[in-house]
Coordinates of N, CA and C in Angstrom, one line a residue:
M1 N -14.3 -1.0 275.6 CA -14.4 -0.4 274.2 C -13.1 0.0 273.7
S2 N -12.7 -0.3 272.6 CA -11.5 0.1 272.0 C -11.4 1.6 271.7
E3 N -10.3 2.1 271.6 CA -10.1 3.5 271.3 C -9.7 3.7 269.9
S4 N -10.0 2.8 269.0 CA -9.6 2.9 267.6 C -10.6 3.7 266.7
Y5 N -11.1 4.7 267.3 CA -12.0 5.6 266.5 C -11.8 7.0 267.0
N6 N -12.2 8.0 266.3 CA -12.0 9.4 266.6 C -13.3 9.9 267.4
E7 N -13.0 10.3 268.7 CA -14.1 10.8 269.5 C -14.9 11.9 268.9
Q8 N -14.2 12.9 268.4 CA -14.9 14.1 267.8 C -15.7 13.6 266.6
E9 N -15.2 12.7 265.8 CA -16.0 12.2 264.7 C -17.3 11.5 265.2
L10 N -17.1 10.7 266.3 CA -18.2 10.0 266.9 C -19.3 11.0 267.3
I11 N -18.9 12.0 268.0 CA -19.8 13.0 268.5 C -20.5 13.7 267.4
E12 N -19.8 14.1 266.4 CA -20.4 14.7 265.2 C -21.4 13.8 264.5
F13 N -21.1 12.5 264.4 CA -22.0 11.5 263.8 C -23.3 11.5 264.6
I14 N -23.1 11.3 265.9 CA -24.3 11.2 266.8 C -25.1 12.5 266.7
A15 N -24.5 13.6 266.8 CA -25.2 14.9 266.7 C -26.0 15.0 265.4
E16 N -25.4 14.6 264.3 CA -26.1 14.6 263.0 C -27.3 13.7 263.0
Q17 N -27.2 12.6 263.6 CA -28.3 11.6 263.7 C -29.4 11.9 264.6
T18 N -29.0 12.6 265.8 CA -30.0 12.8 266.8 C -30.4 14.2 267.1
Q19 N -29.7 15.2 266.5 CA -29.9 16.6 266.8 C -29.6 17.0 268.2
A20 N -28.9 16.1 269.0 CA -28.5 16.5 270.3 C -27.3 17.3 270.3
Q21 N -27.0 18.1 271.3 CA -25.9 19.0 271.5 C -24.7 18.1 271.9
A22 N -23.5 18.6 271.5 CA -22.2 17.9 271.8 C -22.1 17.6 273.3
D23 N -22.4 18.6 274.1 CA -22.2 18.5 275.6 C -23.2 17.4 276.1
E24 N -24.4 17.3 275.6 CA -25.3 16.3 276.0 C -24.8 14.9 275.6
I25 N -24.3 14.8 274.4 CA -23.7 13.5 274.0 C -22.6 13.1 274.8
R26 N -21.7 14.0 275.1 CA -20.5 13.7 276.0 C -21.0 13.2 277.3
L27 N -22.0 13.8 277.9 CA -22.5 13.5 279.2 C -23.1 12.1 279.2
V28 N -23.9 11.8 278.2 CA -24.5 10.4 278.1 C -23.4 9.4 277.9
L29 N -22.4 9.7 277.0 CA -21.3 8.7 276.8 C -20.4 8.5 278.1
K30 N -20.3 9.6 278.9 CA -19.5 9.5 280.1 C -20.2 8.5 281.1
H31 N -21.5 8.6 281.2 CA -22.3 7.8 282.1 C -22.3 6.3 281.5
E32 N -22.4 6.2 280.2 CA -22.4 4.9 279.6 C -21.1 4.2 279.9
Q33 N -20.0 4.9 279.8 CA -18.7 4.3 280.1 C -18.6 3.8 281.5
A34 N -19.1 4.6 282.5 CA -19.1 4.3 283.9 C -19.9 3.0 284.1
Y35 N -21.1 2.9 283.4 CA -21.9 1.7 283.5 C -21.2 0.5 283.0
V36 N -20.7 0.6 281.8 CA -20.0 -0.5 281.2 C -18.8 -1.0 282.0
N37 N -18.1 0.0 282.6 CA -16.9 -0.4 283.4 C -17.3 -1.1 284.7
A38 N -18.5 -0.9 285.1 CA -19.0 -1.6 286.3 C -19.5 -3.0 286.1
Q39 N -19.7 -3.4 284.8 CA -20.2 -4.7 284.4 C -19.1 -5.7 284.4
Q40 N -19.5 -7.0 284.6 CA -18.6 -8.1 284.5 C -18.4 -8.5 283.1
E41 N -17.1 -8.8 282.8 CA -16.8 -9.3 281.4 C -17.0 -10.8 281.4
D42 N -17.3 -11.4 280.3 CA -17.5 -12.8 280.1 C -16.1 -13.4 279.9
A43 N -16.1 -14.7 279.6 CA -14.8 -15.4 279.4 C -14.0 -14.9 278.2
K44 N -14.7 -14.3 277.3 CA -14.0 -13.7 276.1 C -13.6 -12.3 276.3
G45 N -13.8 -11.7 277.5 CA -13.5 -10.3 277.8 C -14.5 -9.3 277.2
E46 N -15.7 -9.8 276.9 CA -16.7 -9.0 276.4 C -17.8 -8.6 277.5
V47 N -18.4 -7.5 277.3 CA -19.5 -7.1 278.2 C -20.8 -7.1 277.5
D48 N -21.8 -7.8 278.1 CA -23.1 -7.8 277.5 C -23.9 -6.7 278.2
V49 N -24.4 -5.7 277.4 CA -25.1 -4.6 278.0 C -26.5 -4.6 277.5
D50 N -27.4 -4.6 278.4 CA -28.9 -4.5 278.1 C -29.2 -3.0 277.9
I51 N -29.6 -2.6 276.7 CA -29.9 -1.2 276.4 C -30.9 -0.6 277.3
D52 N -31.9 -1.3 277.7 CA -32.9 -0.7 278.6 C -32.4 -0.4 280.0
E53 N -31.5 -1.3 280.5 CA -30.9 -1.0 281.8 C -29.9 0.1 281.7
L54 N -29.2 0.2 280.6 CA -28.3 1.3 280.4 C -29.0 2.6 280.3
V55 N -30.1 2.7 279.5 CA -30.9 3.9 279.4 C -31.4 4.3 280.8
D56 N -31.9 3.4 281.6 CA -32.4 3.7 282.9 C -31.3 4.2 283.8
Y57 N -30.1 3.6 283.7 CA -29.0 4.1 284.5 C -28.6 5.5 284.1
V58 N -28.5 5.8 282.8 CA -28.1 7.2 282.4 C -29.2 8.2 282.9
L59 N -30.4 7.8 282.7 CA -31.5 8.7 283.1 C -31.5 9.0 284.6
S60 N -31.0 8.0 285.4 CA -31.0 8.1 286.9 C -29.9 9.0 287.4
R61 N -29.0 9.4 286.5 CA -27.9 10.3 286.9 C -28.5 11.7 287.1
S62 N -28.1 12.4 288.2 CA -28.7 13.7 288.6 C -28.4 14.8 287.6
D63 N -27.3 14.7 286.8 CA -26.9 15.7 285.9 C -27.5 15.5 284.5
V64 N -28.2 14.5 284.3 CA -28.8 14.2 283.0 C -30.2 14.7 283.0
K65 N -30.5 15.7 282.1 CA -31.8 16.3 282.0 C -32.5 16.0 280.7
L66 N -32.1 14.9 280.0 CA -32.6 14.6 278.7 C -33.8 13.6 278.9
D67 N -34.6 13.5 277.9 CA -35.7 12.5 277.9 C -35.2 11.1 277.5
E68 N -36.0 10.1 277.7 CA -35.6 8.8 277.4 C -35.3 8.5 276.0
L69 N -36.1 9.1 275.1 CA -36.0 8.9 273.6 C -34.6 9.5 273.2
T70 N -34.2 10.6 273.7 CA -33.0 11.3 273.3 C -31.8 10.4 273.8
V71 N -31.8 10.0 275.0 CA -30.8 9.1 275.5 C -30.7 7.8 274.7
E72 N -31.8 7.2 274.4 CA -31.8 6.0 273.6 C -31.3 6.3 272.2
S73 N -31.6 7.4 271.6 CA -31.2 7.7 270.3 C -29.7 7.9 270.2
I74 N -29.1 8.6 271.3 CA -27.7 8.8 271.4 C -27.0 7.5 271.4
L75 N -27.4 6.6 272.3 CA -26.8 5.3 272.5 C -26.9 4.4 271.2
E76 N -28.0 4.5 270.6 CA -28.2 3.7 269.3 C -27.3 4.2 268.2
S77 N -27.2 5.5 268.1 CA -26.4 6.1 267.1 C -24.9 5.8 267.3
E78 N -24.5 5.8 268.6 CA -23.1 5.5 269.0 C -22.9 4.0 268.5
M79 N -23.8 3.1 268.8 CA -23.6 1.7 268.4 C -23.5 1.6 266.9
D80 N -24.3 2.3 266.1 CA -24.3 2.3 264.7 C -22.9 2.7 264.2
Y81 N -22.4 3.8 264.8 CA -21.0 4.3 264.4 C -20.0 3.3 264.7
L82 N -20.0 2.7 265.9 CA -19.0 1.7 266.3 C -19.0 0.5 265.5
I83 N -20.2 0.0 265.1 CA -20.3 -1.1 264.2 C -19.7 -0.8 262.9
K84 N -20.0 0.4 262.3 CA -19.5 0.8 261.0 C -17.9 0.8 261.1
K85 N -17.4 1.2 262.2 CA -15.9 1.3 262.4 C -15.3 -0.1 262.8
G86 N -16.2 -1.1 263.0 CA -15.6 -2.4 263.3 C -15.1 -2.5 264.8
V87 N -15.6 -1.6 265.6 CA -15.1 -1.6 267.0 C -16.0 -2.4 267.9
A88 N -17.3 -2.5 267.6 CA -18.3 -3.1 268.4 C -19.3 -4.0 267.5
G89 N -20.0 -4.8 268.2 CA -21.0 -5.6 267.5 C -22.0 -6.1 268.5
Y90 N -23.1 -6.7 268.0 CA -24.1 -7.3 268.8 C -23.7 -8.8 269.1
L91 N -24.1 -9.3 270.3 CA -23.9 -10.7 270.7 C -25.1 -11.4 270.2
D92 N -24.8 -12.7 269.7 CA -26.0 -13.5 269.2 C -26.8 -14.0 270.4

């Protein structure tokens, strides 16, 4: 994931969309980054992430005490933000 966005702005955007606390958002994003880093890139250098597998991974972390809907909402709001900033997109 490119770093061409403001992390604090991202967290504020997600918090506004989901009503989650900043520390909860940071925790989910930390585990998401670890998951993505462990995935194989394709020939274009892109990583295809299955949202259901990612949510399951985040929920399986012992320090995550959030429910599935909250984790999913945080990740979906992050994707909305990154798409608006032109940093990420969906694969066809």
